[in-house]
Coordinates of C-alpha atoms in Angstrom, one line a residue:
X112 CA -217.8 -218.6 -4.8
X113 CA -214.8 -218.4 -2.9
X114 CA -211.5 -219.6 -1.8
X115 CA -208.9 -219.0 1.3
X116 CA -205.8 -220.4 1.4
X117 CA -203.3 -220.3 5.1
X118 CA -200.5 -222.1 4.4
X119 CA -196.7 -223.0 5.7
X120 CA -194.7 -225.2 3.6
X121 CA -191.1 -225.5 4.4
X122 CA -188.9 -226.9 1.0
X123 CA -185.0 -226.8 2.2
X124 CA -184.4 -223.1 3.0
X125 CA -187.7 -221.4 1.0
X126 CA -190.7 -220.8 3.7
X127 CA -194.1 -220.6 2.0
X128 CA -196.5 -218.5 4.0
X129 CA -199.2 -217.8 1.7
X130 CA -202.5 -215.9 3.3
X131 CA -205.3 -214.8 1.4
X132 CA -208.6 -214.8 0.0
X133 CA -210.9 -214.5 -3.1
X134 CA -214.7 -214.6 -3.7
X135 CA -215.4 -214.0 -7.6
X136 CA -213.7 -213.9 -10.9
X137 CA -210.2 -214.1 -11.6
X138 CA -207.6 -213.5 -9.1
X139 CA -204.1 -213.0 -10.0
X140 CA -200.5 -214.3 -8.0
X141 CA -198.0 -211.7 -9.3
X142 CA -194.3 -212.4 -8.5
X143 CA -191.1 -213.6 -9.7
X144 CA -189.8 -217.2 -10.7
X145 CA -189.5 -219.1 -7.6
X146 CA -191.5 -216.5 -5.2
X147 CA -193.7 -219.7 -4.2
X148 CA -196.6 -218.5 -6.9
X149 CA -196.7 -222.4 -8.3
X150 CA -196.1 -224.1 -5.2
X151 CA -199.4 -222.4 -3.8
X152 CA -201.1 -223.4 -7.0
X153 CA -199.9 -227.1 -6.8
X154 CA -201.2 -226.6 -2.5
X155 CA -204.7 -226.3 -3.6
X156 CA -204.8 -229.1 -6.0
X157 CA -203.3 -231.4 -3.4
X158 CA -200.5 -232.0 -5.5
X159 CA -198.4 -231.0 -2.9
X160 CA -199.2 -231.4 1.4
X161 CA -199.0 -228.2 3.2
X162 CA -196.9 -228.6 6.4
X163 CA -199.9 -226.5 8.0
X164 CA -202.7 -224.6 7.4
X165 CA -206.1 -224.7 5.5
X166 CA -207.4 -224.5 2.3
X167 CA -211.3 -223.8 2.1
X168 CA -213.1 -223.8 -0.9
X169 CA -216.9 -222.8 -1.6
X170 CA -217.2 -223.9 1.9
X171 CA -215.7 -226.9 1.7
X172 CA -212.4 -227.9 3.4
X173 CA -209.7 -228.9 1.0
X174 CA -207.2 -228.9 3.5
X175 CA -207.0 -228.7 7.6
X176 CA -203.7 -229.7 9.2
X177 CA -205.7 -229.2 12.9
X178 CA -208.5 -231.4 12.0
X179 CA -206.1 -233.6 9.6
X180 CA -208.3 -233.3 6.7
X181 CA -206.6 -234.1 3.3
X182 CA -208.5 -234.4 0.1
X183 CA -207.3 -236.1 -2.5
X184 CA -206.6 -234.8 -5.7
X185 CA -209.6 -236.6 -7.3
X186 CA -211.9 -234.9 -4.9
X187 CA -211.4 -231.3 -4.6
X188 CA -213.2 -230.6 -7.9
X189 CA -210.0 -228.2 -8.9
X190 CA -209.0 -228.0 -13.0
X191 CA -205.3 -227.2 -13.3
X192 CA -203.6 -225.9 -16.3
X193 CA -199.9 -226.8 -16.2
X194 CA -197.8 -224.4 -18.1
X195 CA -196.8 -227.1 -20.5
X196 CA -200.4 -228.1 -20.8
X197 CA -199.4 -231.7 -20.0
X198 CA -201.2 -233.5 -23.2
X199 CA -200.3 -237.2 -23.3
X200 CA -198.5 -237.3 -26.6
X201 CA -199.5 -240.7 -27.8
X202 CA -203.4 -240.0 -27.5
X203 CA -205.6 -237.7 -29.5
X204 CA -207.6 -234.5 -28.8
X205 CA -210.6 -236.5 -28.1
X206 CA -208.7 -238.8 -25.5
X207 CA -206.7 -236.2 -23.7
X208 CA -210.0 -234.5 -23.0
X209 CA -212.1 -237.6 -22.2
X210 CA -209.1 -238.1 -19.7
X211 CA -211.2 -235.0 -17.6
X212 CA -213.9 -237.4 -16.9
X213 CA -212.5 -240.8 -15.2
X214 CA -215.3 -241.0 -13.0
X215 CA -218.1 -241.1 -16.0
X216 CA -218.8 -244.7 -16.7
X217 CA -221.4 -243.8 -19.0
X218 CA -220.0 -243.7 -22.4
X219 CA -222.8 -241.6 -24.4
X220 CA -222.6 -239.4 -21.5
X221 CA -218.8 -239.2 -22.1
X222 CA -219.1 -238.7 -25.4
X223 CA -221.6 -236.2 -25.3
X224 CA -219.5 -233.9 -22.9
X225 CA -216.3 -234.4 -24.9
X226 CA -218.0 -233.6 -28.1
X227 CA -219.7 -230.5 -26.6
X228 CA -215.9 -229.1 -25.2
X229 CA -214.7 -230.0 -28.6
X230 CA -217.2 -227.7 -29.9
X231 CA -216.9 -225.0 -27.4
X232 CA -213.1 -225.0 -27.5
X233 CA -213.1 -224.9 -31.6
X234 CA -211.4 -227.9 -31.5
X235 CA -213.9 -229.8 -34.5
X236 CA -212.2 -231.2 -37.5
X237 CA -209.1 -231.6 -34.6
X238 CA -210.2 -235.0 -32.9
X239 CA -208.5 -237.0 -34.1
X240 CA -204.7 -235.6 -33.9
X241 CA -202.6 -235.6 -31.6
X242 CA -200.1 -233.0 -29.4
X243 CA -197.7 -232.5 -31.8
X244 CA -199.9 -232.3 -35.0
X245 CA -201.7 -229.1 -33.4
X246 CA -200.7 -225.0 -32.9
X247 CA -199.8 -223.7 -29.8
X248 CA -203.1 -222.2 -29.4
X249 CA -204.6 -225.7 -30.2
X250 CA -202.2 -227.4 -27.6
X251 CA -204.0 -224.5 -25.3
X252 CA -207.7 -225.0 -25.7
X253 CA -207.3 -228.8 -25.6
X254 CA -205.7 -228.6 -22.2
X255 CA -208.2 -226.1 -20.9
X256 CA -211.1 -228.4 -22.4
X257 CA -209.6 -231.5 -20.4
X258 CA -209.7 -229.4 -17.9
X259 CA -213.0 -228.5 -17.8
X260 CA -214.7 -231.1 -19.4
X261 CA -215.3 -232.1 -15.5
X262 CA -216.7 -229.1 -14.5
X263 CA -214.4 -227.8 -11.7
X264 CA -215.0 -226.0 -9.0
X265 CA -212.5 -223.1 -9.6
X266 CA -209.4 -223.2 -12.3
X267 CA -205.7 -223.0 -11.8
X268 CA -203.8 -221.7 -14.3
X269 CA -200.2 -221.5 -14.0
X270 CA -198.1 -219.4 -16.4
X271 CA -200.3 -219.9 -19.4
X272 CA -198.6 -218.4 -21.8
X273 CA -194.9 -218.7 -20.5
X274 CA -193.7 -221.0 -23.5
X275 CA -195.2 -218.9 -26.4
X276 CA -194.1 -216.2 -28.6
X277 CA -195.5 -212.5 -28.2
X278 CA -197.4 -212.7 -31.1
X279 CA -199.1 -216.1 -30.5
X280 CA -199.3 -214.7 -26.6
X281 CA -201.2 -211.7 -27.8
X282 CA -204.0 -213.9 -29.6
X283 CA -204.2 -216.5 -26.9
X284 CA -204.7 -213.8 -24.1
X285 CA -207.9 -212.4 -26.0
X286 CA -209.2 -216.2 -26.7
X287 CA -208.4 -217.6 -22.6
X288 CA -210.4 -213.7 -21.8
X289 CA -213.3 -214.9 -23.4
X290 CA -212.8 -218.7 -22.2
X291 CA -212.9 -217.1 -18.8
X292 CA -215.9 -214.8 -19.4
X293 CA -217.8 -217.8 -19.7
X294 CA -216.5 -219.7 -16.7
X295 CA -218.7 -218.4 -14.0
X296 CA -216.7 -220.1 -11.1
X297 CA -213.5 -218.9 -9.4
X298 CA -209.9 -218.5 -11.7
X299 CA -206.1 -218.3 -9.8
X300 CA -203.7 -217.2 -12.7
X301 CA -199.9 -217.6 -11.8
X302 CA -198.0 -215.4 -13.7
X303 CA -194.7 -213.0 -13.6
X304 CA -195.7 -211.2 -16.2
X305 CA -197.4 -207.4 -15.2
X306 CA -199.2 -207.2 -18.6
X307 CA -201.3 -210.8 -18.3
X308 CA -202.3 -209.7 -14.9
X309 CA -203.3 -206.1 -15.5
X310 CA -205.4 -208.2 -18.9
X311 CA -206.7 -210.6 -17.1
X312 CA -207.7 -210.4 -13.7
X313 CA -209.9 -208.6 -11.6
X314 CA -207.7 -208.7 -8.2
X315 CA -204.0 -209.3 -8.0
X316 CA -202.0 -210.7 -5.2
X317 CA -198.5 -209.7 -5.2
X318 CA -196.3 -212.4 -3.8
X319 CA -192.4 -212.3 -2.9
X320 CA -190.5 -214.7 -1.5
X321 CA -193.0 -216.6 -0.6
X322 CA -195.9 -214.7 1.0
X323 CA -198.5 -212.4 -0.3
X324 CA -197.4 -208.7 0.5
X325 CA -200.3 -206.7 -0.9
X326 CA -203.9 -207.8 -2.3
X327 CA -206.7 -205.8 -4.3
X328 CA -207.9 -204.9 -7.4
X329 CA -205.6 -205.1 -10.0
X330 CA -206.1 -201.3 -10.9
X331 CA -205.7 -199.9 -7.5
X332 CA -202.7 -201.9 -6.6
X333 CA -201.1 -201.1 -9.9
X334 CA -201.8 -197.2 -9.4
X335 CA -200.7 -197.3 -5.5
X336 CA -198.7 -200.8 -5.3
X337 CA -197.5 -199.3 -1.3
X338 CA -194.2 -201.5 -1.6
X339 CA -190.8 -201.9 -3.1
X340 CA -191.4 -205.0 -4.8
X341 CA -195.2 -204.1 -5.6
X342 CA -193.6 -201.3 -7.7
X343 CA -190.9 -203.6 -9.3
X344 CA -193.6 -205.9 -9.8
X345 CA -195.9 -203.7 -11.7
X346 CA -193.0 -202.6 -13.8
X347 CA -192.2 -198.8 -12.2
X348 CA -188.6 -198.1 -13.9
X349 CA -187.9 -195.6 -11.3
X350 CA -187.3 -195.8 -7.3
X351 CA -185.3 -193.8 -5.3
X352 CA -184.9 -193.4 -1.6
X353 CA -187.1 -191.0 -0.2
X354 CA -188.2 -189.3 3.1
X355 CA -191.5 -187.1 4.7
X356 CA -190.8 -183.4 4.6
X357 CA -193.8 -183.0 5.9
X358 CA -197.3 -184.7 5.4
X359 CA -197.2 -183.8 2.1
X360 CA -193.6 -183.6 0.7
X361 CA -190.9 -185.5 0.1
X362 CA -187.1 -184.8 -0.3
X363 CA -185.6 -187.4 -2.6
X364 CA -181.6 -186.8 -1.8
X365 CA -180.2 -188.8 -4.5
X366 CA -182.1 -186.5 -7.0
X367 CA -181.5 -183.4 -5.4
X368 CA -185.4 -182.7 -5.4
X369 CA -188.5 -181.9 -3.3
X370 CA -191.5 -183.1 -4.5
X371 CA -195.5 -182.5 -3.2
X372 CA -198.1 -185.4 -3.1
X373 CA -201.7 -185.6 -3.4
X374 CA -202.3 -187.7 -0.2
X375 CA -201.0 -187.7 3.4
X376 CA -197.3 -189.3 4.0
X377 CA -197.9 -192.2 6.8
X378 CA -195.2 -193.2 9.0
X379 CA -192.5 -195.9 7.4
X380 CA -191.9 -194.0 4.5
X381 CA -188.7 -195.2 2.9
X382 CA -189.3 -195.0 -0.8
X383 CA -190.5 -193.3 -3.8
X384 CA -191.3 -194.6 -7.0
X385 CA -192.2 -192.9 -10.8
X386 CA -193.3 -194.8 -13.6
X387 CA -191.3 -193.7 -16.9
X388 CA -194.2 -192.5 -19.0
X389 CA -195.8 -190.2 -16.0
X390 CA -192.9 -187.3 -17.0
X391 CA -193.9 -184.6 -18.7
X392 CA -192.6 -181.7 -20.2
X393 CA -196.2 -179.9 -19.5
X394 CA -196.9 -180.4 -16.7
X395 CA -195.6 -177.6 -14.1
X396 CA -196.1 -179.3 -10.8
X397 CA -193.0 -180.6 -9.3
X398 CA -190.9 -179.6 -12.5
X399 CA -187.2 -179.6 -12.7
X400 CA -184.7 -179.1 -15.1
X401 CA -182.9 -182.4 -16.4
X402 CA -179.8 -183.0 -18.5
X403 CA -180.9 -186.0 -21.1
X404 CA -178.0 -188.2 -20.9
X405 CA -179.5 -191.4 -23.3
X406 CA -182.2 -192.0 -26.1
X407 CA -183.1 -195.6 -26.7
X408 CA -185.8 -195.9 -29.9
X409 CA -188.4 -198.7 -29.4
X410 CA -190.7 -199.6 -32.1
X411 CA -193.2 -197.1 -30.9
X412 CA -191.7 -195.2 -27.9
X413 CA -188.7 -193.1 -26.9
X414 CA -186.7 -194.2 -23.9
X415 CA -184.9 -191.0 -22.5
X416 CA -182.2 -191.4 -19.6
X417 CA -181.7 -187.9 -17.6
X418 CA -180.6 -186.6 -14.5
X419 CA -181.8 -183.5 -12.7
X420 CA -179.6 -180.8 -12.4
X421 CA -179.0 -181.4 -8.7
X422 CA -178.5 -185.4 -9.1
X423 CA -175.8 -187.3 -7.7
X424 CA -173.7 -188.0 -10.6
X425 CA -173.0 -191.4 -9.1
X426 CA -176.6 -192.4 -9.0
X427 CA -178.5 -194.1 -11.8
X428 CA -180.2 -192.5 -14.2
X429 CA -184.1 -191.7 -14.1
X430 CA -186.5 -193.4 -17.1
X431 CA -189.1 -191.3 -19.3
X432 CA -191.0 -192.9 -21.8
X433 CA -193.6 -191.6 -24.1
X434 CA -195.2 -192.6 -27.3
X435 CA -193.4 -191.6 -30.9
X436 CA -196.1 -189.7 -32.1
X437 CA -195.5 -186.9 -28.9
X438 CA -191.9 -185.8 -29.9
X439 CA -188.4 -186.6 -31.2
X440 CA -186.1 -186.2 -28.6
X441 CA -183.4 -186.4 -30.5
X442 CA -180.8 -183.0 -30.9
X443 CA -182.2 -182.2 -27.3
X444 CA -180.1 -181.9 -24.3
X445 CA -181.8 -180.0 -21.9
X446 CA -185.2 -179.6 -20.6
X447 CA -187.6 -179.3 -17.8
X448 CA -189.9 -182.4 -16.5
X449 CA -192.8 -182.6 -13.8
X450 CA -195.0 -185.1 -12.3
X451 CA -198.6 -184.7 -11.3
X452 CA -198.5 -184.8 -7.7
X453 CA -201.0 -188.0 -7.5
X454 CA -198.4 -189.9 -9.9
X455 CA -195.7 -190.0 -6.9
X456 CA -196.0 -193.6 -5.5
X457 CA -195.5 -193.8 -1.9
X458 CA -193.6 -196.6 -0.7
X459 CA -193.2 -198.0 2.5
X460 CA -190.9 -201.3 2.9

C-alpha cells in the first residue's frame, strides 16, 4: 500500500507545495491551522484540483496535470472523515451509512454491509436515530462507518477530534486506535495537535506554510525534529539562538552558557532547542546554576521559570517541568540544572 502526493495549488497569496510519500499504516500531517494540512487532504479526494502535480495511489494515478488525468471523487476509492463528520441530519444511522455505498444496487447486499458496520462500529440498538439523538463518540463511529462501509482504499481523516472535549477526546483516541488497527490499508490523519500524532501514527509529516519540512517516524522526528518549527510543532518550550563552538559544543549567548552534544554539529546551525521536562537537578552534564524566577502548579506537574546566572535579563525565561511526585519547588530560589548531552536538539533553519 502506498500513496505520493506532488502538488502546487495556488489559493490568493498561500502556495501549497506538498511532497511526499507513505507505504503502510498511519501517517500523520502535523502543523498549524491554515499550514495547507486540509487542503492536501481535500487534493487527494478530488475535492479540490491541484494546479499541478500528481497524486498516485497503490499504483494508480489519482491525479496527473502532465497527462491530464483527473479522477473523480467517486472513483479514487478514498473514505474522508470531515472534522464535523458531515452526517445528514434528517436521516438515521442506518441511512447516513448506506449513503457509503451508492454504487450497490443490490439491496440485501446493502443491507448486509450496513448491518455488518453497524455491528462492527457498536452502533446496534442506534439505527434508527438520527445525528442529534447520538454522543459525540456515536456521531464518530457513524461517520467512520459511512465511511468505510465502501471499503476504501486509504482513509482521510481530518482533525478528528478538533470539536470534542478532553475527556471525550481521550476515549475516542483509544476507540479510532483500535478502528485503525483493524484497517489494514493506508491512514492520513490531519491534525495540530502533537499528542494525537505521537498516539496515533506511525510516521509524521511536519508541514508549515504549506509544504512538508521534515518526514519520519513519529518517534525520531519528535526526539531530533532538525527545525524551528519541527520543535514548536512537537511542543519544545525552549529555543534559543545558538552557534558551533566546535563539532561538539555550542555557545548559547542569550543564556550565557556552553553546552556539549552527543552528535557532530553540521553546518547551518542556527538554533537550539530543550524540552522543559529534560532539566534536571541530577544530572551533572552541562549543569548551571539558575535563579527560579516563577512556579506555576498544574494538576500533576510543576512549571518552574529560571534564568541562568549568566542570562540576559532581557531575554525570556527558560521552562522546566517535572511530575509532582519528584519535588516541591516551592521556598526554593536557587539551584543548579543540567541536560544530558543527547537531549540538546540541534536545529538548523
Amino acid at each position: 500500500m502506498s500513496i505520493e502526493v506532488k502538488i502546487k495549488k495556488q489559493l490568493g497569496d498561500f502556495c501549497l507545495d506538498a511532497e511526499f510519500e507513505s507505504r503502510s499504516g498511519v501517517t500523520g500531517l502535523l502543523g498549524a491551522s491554515g499550514c495547507g494540512k486540509s487542503l492536501t487532504l481535500r487534493s487527494i479526494a478530488g475535492i479540490v484540483k491541484p494546479d499541478e502535480g500528481r497524486i498516485v495511489l497503490n499504483g494508480n494515478v489519482l491525479f496527473d496535470s502532465q497527462a491530464k488525468i483527473n479522477l473523480p471523487p467517486q472513483k479514487r476509492k478514498v473514505g474522508y472523515l470531515f472534522q464535523n463528520y458531515a452526517l445528514f441530519p434528517n436521516m438515521t444511522v442506518e441511512q447516513n451509512i448506506s449513503c457509503g455505498l451508492p454504487h450497490e444496487k443490490n439491496k440485501e447486499k446493502k443491507k448486509q454491509a450496513v448491518a455488518e458496520m453497524i455491528e462492527r462500529m457498536r452502533l446496534t440498538g442506534l439505527e434508527k436515530h438520527r445525528p442529534h439523538q447520538l454522543s459525540g463518540g456515536q456521531q464518530q463511529r457513524a461517520a467512520l462507518a459511512r465511511v468505510l462501509v465502501g471499503k476504501p482504499e486509504i482513509l482521510l481523516l481530518d482533525e478528528p477530534f478538533s470539536a470534542l472535549d478532553s475527556f471525550l477526546k481521550e476515549q475516542l483516541m483509544t476507540e479510532l486506535r483500535s478502528i485503525l488497527s483493524s484497517f489494514e490499508k493506508d491512514v492520513l490523519l490531519v491534525t495540530h495537535s502533537r499528542d494525537e500524532a505521537y498516539d496515533l501514527c506511525g510516521l509524521l509529516a511536519l508541514m508549515d506554510s504549506g509544504r512538508i519540512t521534515g518526514i519520519g517516524p513519529t518517534k525520531e522526528i519528535f526526539n531530533d525534529p532538525g527545525t524551528r518549527t519541527g520543535a514548536i510543532l512537537t511542543g519544545c518550550k525552549n529555543i534559543v539562538p545558538a552557534r558551533a563552538v566546535d563539532s561538539r559544543s555550542v555557545e548559547i549567548p542569550e543564556w550565557g552558557v556552553v553546552m556539549h552534544t552527543d552528535r557532530d554539529i553540521k553546518d547551518g546551525l542556527c538554533a537550539v532547542g530543550i524540552r522543559a521536562h529534560y532539566f534536571d537537578e541530577n544530572i551533572m552534564d552541562n549543569s548551571f546554576p539558575v535563579q527560579i524566577l516563577e512556579t506555576i502548579e498544574e494538576p500533576f506537574a510543576w512549571i518552574v521559570k529560571f534564568r541562568y546566572e549568566n542570562q540576559d535579563p532581557k531575554s525570556d525565561p527558560v521552562w522546566w517541568r517535572f511530575s509532582k511526585d519528584k519535588k516541591d519547588p516551592k521556598g526554593s530560589s536557587q539551584t543548579r540544572l543540567g541536560i544530558s548531552p543527547e537531549n540538546i536538539l540541534l536545529l538548523y533553519s
